[in-house]
């Protein structure tokens, strides 16, 4: 096979546990973002827009929604006989037991045969000057404040951005070049390192093992200073903020740019409809929505119904959800296929952290999981979590105080 210059390996198997119930039934890359998109759409589109037409998508945690969304890669023009999009799940090898991907590098190691078949010169693991510097590895870095640097893997580099040291979350960092976990490797160099490291570490990881090993061996590593838009959407608060930023008049990340389009697997749906008494201000409203109430500063996914008198503010409502008449929702995230009853008050009250998951739900955002039902006339506070087909008797005095949860065991999500 003729050698391909570049291919991408997209690590998409993460659980995303810090997103709480939003990832209880699907992998983090399958979570909705910006109304009509899913998180996976952005790296997939970036590959296509950059001329990379071979993308391996490594899945593991609850992959069904992600697999259905990607399909054979048609929305990204990746349904090709040569290259294109390939879903790469853990598998049983000849005569061996199957293993889950136990580390970022281990996931790539388990798919060496796939990469060999593609025969690339370089592998992008989600740069400008990789070939120019004739280096073995280019690592994308963000310049963070020195106060933040101790939370990241830090690349220490010389005046030419040649990396001479890697420190994992150093208490006293020497630089502010934080690794983004995005790498370009020369494939033959990476292949050798993966095979060698797999014999030492069963949980082989790029940051913990591969990068330090290459530095010890005197390999040539360069930092690429990324200065464009990048957001971490790994927590409830950061996910909510990143969505809210999209509704600004001129957002930092503009979904309407013609020269860098974001592609997605879009159903054919009717246009949105706003009723006679509806009001929509500073919001993203997707196809198929029926808006009869008021929507302000919110992101509404496709096929959502907001009934007469309902008021939605500073919230994210995902696809196929119904918001009942005269319901008020403020600073909430409501996952797909959910039905909120009439006369519900949600996201109000005192900001008390969630008693069950205080590290996840602590910034005043109430989260409703997918396929959930909330009955009529319920008052729900801040930092609450609800999942499942709930009934009125599950809410004492028709209320759920701030920081409380109602989660039905075995709820279908």
CSV table of C-alpha atoms in Angstrom, one decimal:
chain,number,residue,atom,x,y,z
A,1,UNK,CA,0.0,0.0,0.0
A,2,UNK,CA,1.2,3.5,-0.8
A,3,UNK,CA,2.3,5.3,2.3
A,4,UNK,CA,-0.2,7.8,3.6
A,5,UNK,CA,1.3,11.0,5.0
A,6,UNK,CA,-1.1,11.5,8.0
A,7,UNK,CA,-3.9,9.7,9.8
A,8,UNK,CA,-5.7,10.4,13.0
A,9,UNK,CA,-6.5,8.2,16.0
A,10,UNK,CA,-9.3,9.7,18.0
A,11,UNK,CA,-9.5,8.5,21.6
A,12,UNK,CA,-13.3,8.4,22.2
A,13,UNK,CA,-13.7,5.7,24.8
A,14,UNK,CA,-13.8,7.9,27.9
A,15,UNK,CA,-16.5,7.7,30.5
A,16,UNK,CA,-16.5,11.4,31.4
A,17,UNK,CA,-17.5,10.7,34.9
A,18,UNK,CA,-17.3,14.4,35.9
A,19,UNK,CA,-20.3,15.0,33.7
A,20,UNK,CA,-22.4,13.0,36.1
A,21,UNK,CA,-25.7,11.6,34.8
A,22,UNK,CA,-25.1,13.2,31.3
A,23,UNK,CA,-22.7,10.2,30.7
A,24,UNK,CA,-24.6,7.6,32.6
A,25,UNK,CA,-25.9,6.0,29.4
A,26,UNK,CA,-23.3,7.2,26.8
A,27,UNK,CA,-19.7,8.1,26.3
A,28,UNK,CA,-18.6,11.7,26.8
A,29,UNK,CA,-18.0,12.2,23.0
A,30,UNK,CA,-21.6,11.3,22.4
A,31,UNK,CA,-23.0,14.1,24.6
A,32,UNK,CA,-24.9,16.8,22.8
A,33,UNK,CA,-23.2,20.2,22.4
A,34,UNK,CA,-24.3,23.5,20.8
A,35,UNK,CA,-27.9,22.3,20.1
A,36,UNK,CA,-27.5,20.2,17.0
A,37,UNK,CA,-24.0,18.7,17.5
A,38,UNK,CA,-22.3,16.1,19.7
A,39,UNK,CA,-18.8,16.6,21.2
A,40,UNK,CA,-17.3,14.0,18.8
A,41,UNK,CA,-18.4,16.2,15.8
A,42,UNK,CA,-15.7,18.8,16.5
A,43,UNK,CA,-12.5,16.7,16.4
A,44,UNK,CA,-14.0,14.7,13.4
A,45,UNK,CA,-14.7,17.9,11.5
A,46,UNK,CA,-11.3,19.4,12.4
A,47,UNK,CA,-9.7,16.3,10.9
A,48,UNK,CA,-11.7,16.7,7.6
A,49,UNK,CA,-11.1,20.4,7.5
A,50,UNK,CA,-7.4,19.7,7.9
A,51,UNK,CA,-7.3,17.3,5.0
A,52,UNK,CA,-7.0,14.1,7.1
A,53,UNK,CA,-9.2,11.5,5.5
A,54,UNK,CA,-8.4,8.4,7.6
A,55,UNK,CA,-9.7,8.5,11.2
A,56,UNK,CA,-9.7,5.6,13.6
A,57,UNK,CA,-12.2,6.2,16.4
A,58,UNK,CA,-11.4,4.2,19.5
A,59,UNK,CA,-14.5,3.5,21.6
A,60,UNK,CA,-15.0,1.6,24.8
A,61,UNK,CA,-17.4,3.0,27.4
A,62,UNK,CA,-21.1,2.6,26.4
A,63,UNK,CA,-20.3,3.0,22.7
A,64,UNK,CA,-23.8,2.4,21.2
A,65,UNK,CA,-24.9,6.1,20.8
A,66,UNK,CA,-21.5,7.0,19.5
A,67,UNK,CA,-21.4,4.2,17.0
A,68,UNK,CA,-24.8,5.0,15.7
A,69,UNK,CA,-23.9,8.7,15.4
A,70,UNK,CA,-20.7,8.1,13.5
A,71,UNK,CA,-22.0,5.2,11.3
A,72,UNK,CA,-19.8,4.8,8.3
A,73,UNK,CA,-18.7,8.5,8.5
A,74,UNK,CA,-20.9,9.9,5.8
A,75,UNK,CA,-21.6,13.3,7.3
A,76,UNK,CA,-17.8,14.0,7.4
A,77,UNK,CA,-17.2,12.6,3.9
A,78,UNK,CA,-15.4,9.7,5.5
A,79,UNK,CA,-17.4,6.8,4.0
A,80,UNK,CA,-14.4,5.8,1.8
A,81,UNK,CA,-13.1,2.5,0.5
A,82,UNK,CA,-9.5,3.6,1.2
A,83,UNK,CA,-9.2,5.3,4.6
A,84,UNK,CA,-12.3,6.9,5.9
A,85,UNK,CA,-13.7,6.5,9.4
A,86,UNK,CA,-13.3,3.2,11.4
A,87,UNK,CA,-14.8,2.3,14.7
A,88,UNK,CA,-12.1,0.6,16.8
A,89,UNK,CA,-13.4,-1.2,19.9
A,90,UNK,CA,-11.3,-3.6,22.1
A,91,UNK,CA,-11.3,-7.1,20.6
A,92,UNK,CA,-10.1,-10.6,21.2
A,93,UNK,CA,-6.8,-11.3,19.4
A,94,UNK,CA,-5.8,-14.7,17.9
A,95,UNK,CA,-5.7,-17.2,20.8
A,96,UNK,CA,-5.7,-14.4,23.4
A,97,UNK,CA,-8.1,-13.0,25.9
A,98,UNK,CA,-9.5,-9.6,25.1
A,99,UNK,CA,-8.5,-6.6,27.1
A,100,UNK,CA,-10.1,-3.3,27.7
A,101,UNK,CA,-8.0,-0.3,26.8
A,102,UNK,CA,-6.2,0.4,30.0
A,103,UNK,CA,-4.4,3.6,29.1
A,104,UNK,CA,-4.1,6.1,26.2
A,105,UNK,CA,-1.0,4.5,24.8
A,106,UNK,CA,-2.3,1.0,25.4
A,107,UNK,CA,-5.4,1.9,23.2
A,108,UNK,CA,-3.1,2.8,20.3
A,109,UNK,CA,-0.9,-0.3,21.0
A,110,UNK,CA,-3.9,-2.6,20.7
A,111,UNK,CA,-4.6,-1.1,17.2
A,112,UNK,CA,-1.1,-1.3,15.8
A,113,UNK,CA,-2.2,-3.7,13.0
A,114,UNK,CA,-4.9,-1.2,11.9
A,115,UNK,CA,-2.4,1.7,11.7
A,116,UNK,CA,0.1,-0.6,9.9
A,117,UNK,CA,-2.6,-1.3,7.3
A,118,UNK,CA,-3.1,2.4,6.7
A,119,UNK,CA,0.7,2.8,6.4
A,120,UNK,CA,1.0,6.4,7.6
A,121,UNK,CA,4.2,8.4,8.0
A,122,UNK,CA,2.7,10.4,10.8
A,123,UNK,CA,-0.1,9.7,13.3
A,124,UNK,CA,-2.1,12.5,14.9
A,125,UNK,CA,-3.4,11.6,18.3
A,126,UNK,CA,-5.8,14.1,19.2
A,127,UNK,CA,0.8,21.4,14.3
A,128,UNK,CA,2.2,23.1,12.4
A,129,UNK,CA,5.9,22.4,12.3
A,130,UNK,CA,6.3,18.6,12.8
A,131,UNK,CA,8.0,17.9,9.5
A,132,UNK,CA,9.8,21.3,9.4
A,133,UNK,CA,11.7,20.4,12.6
A,134,UNK,CA,12.3,16.8,11.6
A,135,UNK,CA,11.1,15.7,15.1
A,136,UNK,CA,9.8,12.5,16.4
A,137,UNK,CA,6.9,14.0,18.4
A,138,UNK,CA,5.0,17.3,18.3
A,139,UNK,CA,2.9,18.1,21.4
A,140,UNK,CA,0.2,20.7,21.4
A,141,UNK,CA,0.5,23.0,24.4
A,142,UNK,CA,-1.6,25.8,25.9
A,143,UNK,CA,0.0,28.7,27.8
A,144,UNK,CA,-1.7,28.7,31.1
A,145,UNK,CA,-1.1,31.0,34.1
A,146,UNK,CA,1.7,29.8,36.5
A,147,UNK,CA,-0.9,29.5,39.2
A,148,UNK,CA,-2.8,27.0,37.1
A,149,UNK,CA,0.2,25.1,35.8
A,150,UNK,CA,0.4,22.7,38.7
A,151,UNK,CA,-2.9,21.1,37.6
A,152,UNK,CA,-1.4,20.1,34.2
A,153,UNK,CA,1.2,18.0,32.6
A,154,UNK,CA,3.9,20.6,31.9
A,155,UNK,CA,6.3,20.6,29.0
A,156,UNK,CA,9.6,22.5,29.7
A,157,UNK,CA,11.1,23.7,26.4
A,158,UNK,CA,14.0,25.9,25.3
A,159,UNK,CA,13.8,29.2,23.3
A,160,UNK,CA,13.1,27.2,20.1
A,161,UNK,CA,10.3,25.2,21.8
A,162,UNK,CA,12.3,22.0,21.8
A,163,UNK,CA,11.1,20.0,24.8
A,164,UNK,CA,13.8,18.9,27.3
A,165,UNK,CA,11.6,17.8,30.3
A,166,UNK,CA,8.1,16.7,31.1
A,167,UNK,CA,6.6,17.2,34.6
A,168,UNK,CA,3.2,15.7,35.6
A,169,UNK,CA,1.3,18.3,37.8
A,170,UNK,CA,4.4,19.7,39.4
A,171,UNK,CA,3.9,21.6,42.7
A,172,UNK,CA,6.4,24.2,41.6
A,173,UNK,CA,6.2,24.3,37.7
A,174,UNK,CA,9.2,25.6,35.7
A,175,UNK,CA,7.0,26.7,32.8
A,176,UNK,CA,3.4,27.3,31.8
A,177,UNK,CA,3.3,25.1,28.7
A,178,UNK,CA,0.4,22.7,29.5
A,179,UNK,CA,0.0,19.6,27.5
A,180,UNK,CA,-3.4,19.4,25.6
A,181,UNK,CA,-3.0,15.6,25.2
A,182,UNK,CA,-2.8,16.1,21.4
A,183,UNK,CA,0.3,14.6,19.7
A,184,UNK,CA,1.8,14.0,16.3
A,185,UNK,CA,4.1,11.1,16.2
A,186,UNK,CA,6.3,9.7,13.5
A,187,UNK,CA,4.7,6.3,13.2
A,188,UNK,CA,7.8,4.1,13.1
A,189,UNK,CA,9.2,5.8,16.3
A,190,UNK,CA,5.8,5.5,18.1
A,191,UNK,CA,5.3,1.9,17.0
A,192,UNK,CA,8.7,0.9,18.5
A,193,UNK,CA,7.9,2.8,21.8
A,194,UNK,CA,4.5,1.2,22.1
A,195,UNK,CA,5.7,-2.3,21.8
A,196,UNK,CA,8.6,-1.8,24.2
A,197,UNK,CA,6.4,0.0,26.8
A,198,UNK,CA,3.7,-2.6,26.6
A,199,UNK,CA,6.1,-5.1,28.1
A,200,UNK,CA,6.6,-2.9,31.1
A,201,UNK,CA,3.3,-1.1,31.7
A,202,UNK,CA,-0.1,-2.9,31.1
A,203,UNK,CA,-1.7,0.5,31.5
A,204,UNK,CA,0.6,2.3,29.0
A,205,UNK,CA,-0.1,6.0,28.9
A,206,UNK,CA,1.3,8.8,26.8
A,207,UNK,CA,1.8,11.3,29.5
A,208,UNK,CA,3.0,8.9,32.2
A,209,UNK,CA,5.1,6.5,30.1
A,210,UNK,CA,5.7,7.1,26.4
A,211,UNK,CA,6.7,10.8,26.5
A,212,UNK,CA,9.1,10.4,29.4
A,213,UNK,CA,10.6,7.3,27.8
A,214,UNK,CA,11.2,9.2,24.5
A,215,UNK,CA,12.9,12.1,26.4
A,216,UNK,CA,15.1,9.7,28.2
A,217,UNK,CA,16.1,8.1,24.9
A,218,UNK,CA,17.1,11.5,23.5
A,219,UNK,CA,14.3,11.7,20.9
A,220,UNK,CA,13.4,15.0,19.4
A,221,UNK,CA,10.2,16.5,20.8
A,222,UNK,CA,8.8,19.9,20.1
A,223,UNK,CA,6.0,21.9,21.6
A,224,UNK,CA,3.4,23.6,19.4
A,225,UNK,CA,1.9,26.6,21.1
A,226,UNK,CA,-1.8,26.5,20.4
A,227,UNK,CA,-3.4,29.9,20.4
A,228,UNK,CA,-6.8,29.3,18.9
A,229,UNK,CA,-10.1,28.3,20.6
A,230,UNK,CA,-10.0,25.3,23.0
A,231,UNK,CA,-12.3,24.4,25.9
A,232,UNK,CA,-12.3,21.7,28.4
A,233,UNK,CA,-15.9,20.5,28.7
A,234,UNK,CA,-15.1,17.8,31.3
A,235,UNK,CA,-17.2,19.2,34.2
A,236,UNK,CA,-20.9,20.2,34.5
A,237,UNK,CA,-19.9,23.9,34.9
A,238,UNK,CA,-17.4,24.0,32.0
A,239,UNK,CA,-19.8,22.1,29.8
A,240,UNK,CA,-22.6,24.6,30.6
A,241,UNK,CA,-20.3,27.6,30.2
A,242,UNK,CA,-19.0,26.4,26.8
A,243,UNK,CA,-22.6,26.1,25.5
A,244,UNK,CA,-23.6,29.5,26.9
A,245,UNK,CA,-20.6,31.1,25.1
A,246,UNK,CA,-22.1,30.0,21.8
A,247,UNK,CA,-25.0,32.3,22.1
A,248,UNK,CA,-23.0,35.6,22.3
A,249,UNK,CA,-23.5,38.0,19.4
A,250,UNK,CA,-20.0,37.3,18.2
A,251,UNK,CA,-18.9,34.1,20.0
A,252,UNK,CA,-15.2,33.3,20.3
A,253,UNK,CA,-16.0,30.0,18.7
A,254,UNK,CA,-18.3,30.8,15.7
A,255,UNK,CA,-20.4,27.9,14.4
A,256,UNK,CA,-21.3,30.0,11.4
A,257,UNK,CA,-17.9,30.2,9.8
A,258,UNK,CA,-18.0,29.0,6.2
A,259,UNK,CA,-14.3,28.2,5.9
A,260,UNK,CA,-14.3,25.8,8.9
A,261,UNK,CA,-17.6,24.0,9.0
A,262,UNK,CA,-18.6,21.6,11.7
A,263,UNK,CA,-20.4,18.5,10.3
A,264,UNK,CA,-22.8,16.2,12.1
A,265,UNK,CA,-25.2,13.3,11.5
A,266,UNK,CA,-28.3,15.4,11.0
A,267,UNK,CA,-31.8,13.9,10.7
A,268,UNK,CA,-34.1,15.5,8.2
A,269,UNK,CA,-36.5,17.5,10.3
A,270,UNK,CA,-39.1,20.2,9.8
A,271,UNK,CA,-38.1,23.8,10.5
A,272,UNK,CA,-38.4,25.3,14.0
A,273,UNK,CA,-41.7,27.0,14.8
A,274,UNK,CA,-42.4,29.8,17.2
A,275,UNK,CA,-46.0,30.4,18.3
A,276,UNK,CA,-47.9,33.6,18.4
A,277,UNK,CA,-47.1,34.3,22.1
A,278,UNK,CA,-43.6,32.9,22.0
A,279,UNK,CA,-40.5,34.9,22.8
A,280,UNK,CA,-36.9,33.9,21.9
A,281,UNK,CA,-33.9,36.0,22.9
A,282,UNK,CA,-30.2,35.4,22.5
A,283,UNK,CA,-30.5,31.6,22.1
A,284,UNK,CA,-29.6,28.7,19.7
A,285,UNK,CA,-32.8,26.9,18.5
A,286,UNK,CA,-32.4,23.7,16.5
A,287,UNK,CA,-34.5,22.2,13.8
A,288,UNK,CA,-37.9,20.7,14.6
A,289,UNK,CA,-38.5,22.7,17.7
A,290,UNK,CA,-41.9,24.0,18.7
A,291,UNK,CA,-41.6,27.1,20.8
A,292,UNK,CA,-44.8,28.4,22.4
A,293,UNK,CA,-43.2,29.9,25.6
A,294,UNK,CA,-40.2,32.1,26.4
A,295,UNK,CA,-36.6,31.2,25.8
A,296,UNK,CA,-33.7,33.4,26.9
A,297,UNK,CA,-29.9,32.8,26.8
A,298,UNK,CA,-30.3,29.1,26.2
A,299,UNK,CA,-29.3,26.3,23.8
A,300,UNK,CA,-32.2,24.2,22.6
A,301,UNK,CA,-31.5,20.9,20.7
A,302,UNK,CA,-33.6,19.5,17.9
A,303,UNK,CA,-37.3,18.4,18.2
A,304,UNK,CA,-37.8,20.1,21.6
A,305,UNK,CA,-41.3,21.3,22.6
A,306,UNK,CA,-41.7,24.2,25.0
A,307,UNK,CA,-45.3,24.7,25.8
A,308,UNK,CA,-47.4,27.8,26.4
A,309,UNK,CA,-46.3,30.0,29.4
A,310,UNK,CA,-43.1,28.0,30.0
A,311,UNK,CA,-39.9,30.1,30.7
A,312,UNK,CA,-36.4,28.8,29.9
A,313,UNK,CA,-33.4,30.8,31.0
A,314,UNK,CA,-29.7,30.1,31.0
A,315,UNK,CA,-30.3,26.5,30.3
A,316,UNK,CA,-29.5,23.6,27.9
A,317,UNK,CA,-32.4,21.4,26.7
A,318,UNK,CA,-31.4,18.4,24.6
A,319,UNK,CA,-33.3,16.7,21.8
A,320,UNK,CA,-36.8,15.2,21.9
A,321,UNK,CA,-37.6,16.8,25.3
A,322,UNK,CA,-40.9,18.3,26.3
A,323,UNK,CA,-41.2,21.2,28.7
A,324,UNK,CA,-44.8,21.6,30.1
A,325,UNK,CA,-47.0,24.6,30.3
A,326,UNK,CA,-46.1,27.4,32.8
A,327,UNK,CA,-42.9,25.6,33.9
A,328,UNK,CA,-39.9,27.8,34.8
A,329,UNK,CA,-36.4,26.5,34.3
A,330,UNK,CA,-33.3,28.4,35.2
A,331,UNK,CA,-29.6,27.4,34.9
A,332,UNK,CA,-30.4,23.7,34.2
A,333,UNK,CA,-29.2,21.0,31.9
A,334,UNK,CA,-31.9,18.6,30.7
A,335,UNK,CA,-30.8,15.6,28.8
A,336,UNK,CA,-32.5,14.0,25.8
A,337,UNK,CA,-36.0,12.3,25.7
A,338,UNK,CA,-37.1,13.9,28.9
A,339,UNK,CA,-40.5,15.2,29.9
A,340,UNK,CA,-40.9,18.0,32.4
A,341,UNK,CA,-44.5,18.4,33.6
A,342,UNK,CA,-46.6,21.6,33.9
A,343,UNK,CA,-46.1,24.2,36.6
A,344,UNK,CA,-42.7,22.9,37.6
A,345,UNK,CA,-40.2,25.4,39.1
A,346,UNK,CA,-36.6,24.2,38.5
A,347,UNK,CA,-33.2,25.6,39.4
A,348,UNK,CA,-34.4,28.0,42.0
A,349,UNK,CA,-33.5,28.4,45.7
A,350,UNK,CA,-30.3,28.3,47.7
A,351,UNK,CA,-27.0,27.2,46.2
A,352,UNK,CA,-26.2,24.1,48.3
A,353,UNK,CA,-23.8,21.5,46.8
A,354,UNK,CA,-25.2,18.1,46.1
A,355,UNK,CA,-25.0,15.8,49.1
A,356,UNK,CA,-24.3,12.6,47.0
A,357,UNK,CA,-21.8,14.0,44.5
A,358,UNK,CA,-20.5,17.3,45.8
A,359,UNK,CA,-17.5,17.3,43.5
A,360,UNK,CA,-19.7,17.1,40.4
A,361,UNK,CA,-22.7,19.2,41.2
A,362,UNK,CA,-21.6,22.3,43.1
A,363,UNK,CA,-22.0,25.4,40.9
A,364,UNK,CA,-25.8,25.8,41.1
A,365,UNK,CA,-26.6,23.9,38.0
A,366,UNK,CA,-29.4,21.3,38.3
A,367,UNK,CA,-29.1,18.3,35.9
A,368,UNK,CA,-31.8,16.0,34.6
A,369,UNK,CA,-30.7,12.7,33.1
A,370,UNK,CA,-32.0,11.3,29.8
A,371,UNK,CA,-35.4,9.6,29.5
A,372,UNK,CA,-36.5,11.2,32.7
A,373,UNK,CA,-40.0,12.2,33.7
A,374,UNK,CA,-40.7,15.0,36.2
A,375,UNK,CA,-44.4,15.2,37.2
A,376,UNK,CA,-46.5,18.4,37.4
A,377,UNK,CA,-46.3,21.0,40.2
A,378,UNK,CA,-42.9,20.1,41.5
A,379,UNK,CA,-40.4,22.6,42.9
A,380,UNK,CA,-36.7,21.7,42.4
A,381,UNK,CA,-33.7,23.6,43.8
A,382,UNK,CA,-30.1,24.0,42.7
A,383,UNK,CA,-27.4,21.3,42.3
A,384,UNK,CA,-30.2,18.7,42.1
A,385,UNK,CA,-30.0,15.5,40.1
A,386,UNK,CA,-33.0,13.6,38.8
A,387,UNK,CA,-32.9,10.4,36.7
A,388,UNK,CA,-35.7,8.0,35.8
A,389,UNK,CA,-39.5,8.0,35.5
A,390,UNK,CA,-40.2,9.8,38.7
A,391,UNK,CA,-43.7,10.3,40.3
A,392,UNK,CA,-45.1,12.9,42.7
A,393,UNK,CA,-44.8,10.6,45.8
A,394,UNK,CA,-41.0,10.7,45.4
A,395,UNK,CA,-41.0,14.4,46.2
A,396,UNK,CA,-41.8,15.4,49.8
A,397,UNK,CA,-44.4,18.1,49.8
A,398,UNK,CA,-43.9,18.3,46.0
A,399,UNK,CA,-40.4,19.7,46.5
A,400,UNK,CA,-36.8,18.7,46.0
A,401,UNK,CA,-34.5,20.9,48.1
A,402,UNK,CA,-31.2,22.2,46.7
A,403,UNK,CA,-28.4,19.6,46.8
A,404,UNK,CA,-30.8,16.6,46.8
A,405,UNK,CA,-31.2,13.8,44.2
A,406,UNK,CA,-33.9,11.5,43.0
A,407,UNK,CA,-32.3,8.6,41.0
A,408,UNK,CA,-34.3,5.5,40.2
A,409,UNK,CA,-32.1,2.4,40.2
A,410,UNK,CA,-32.0,0.7,36.8
A,411,UNK,CA,-33.4,3.6,35.0
A,412,UNK,CA,-33.2,3.2,31.2
A,413,UNK,CA,-30.8,5.8,29.8
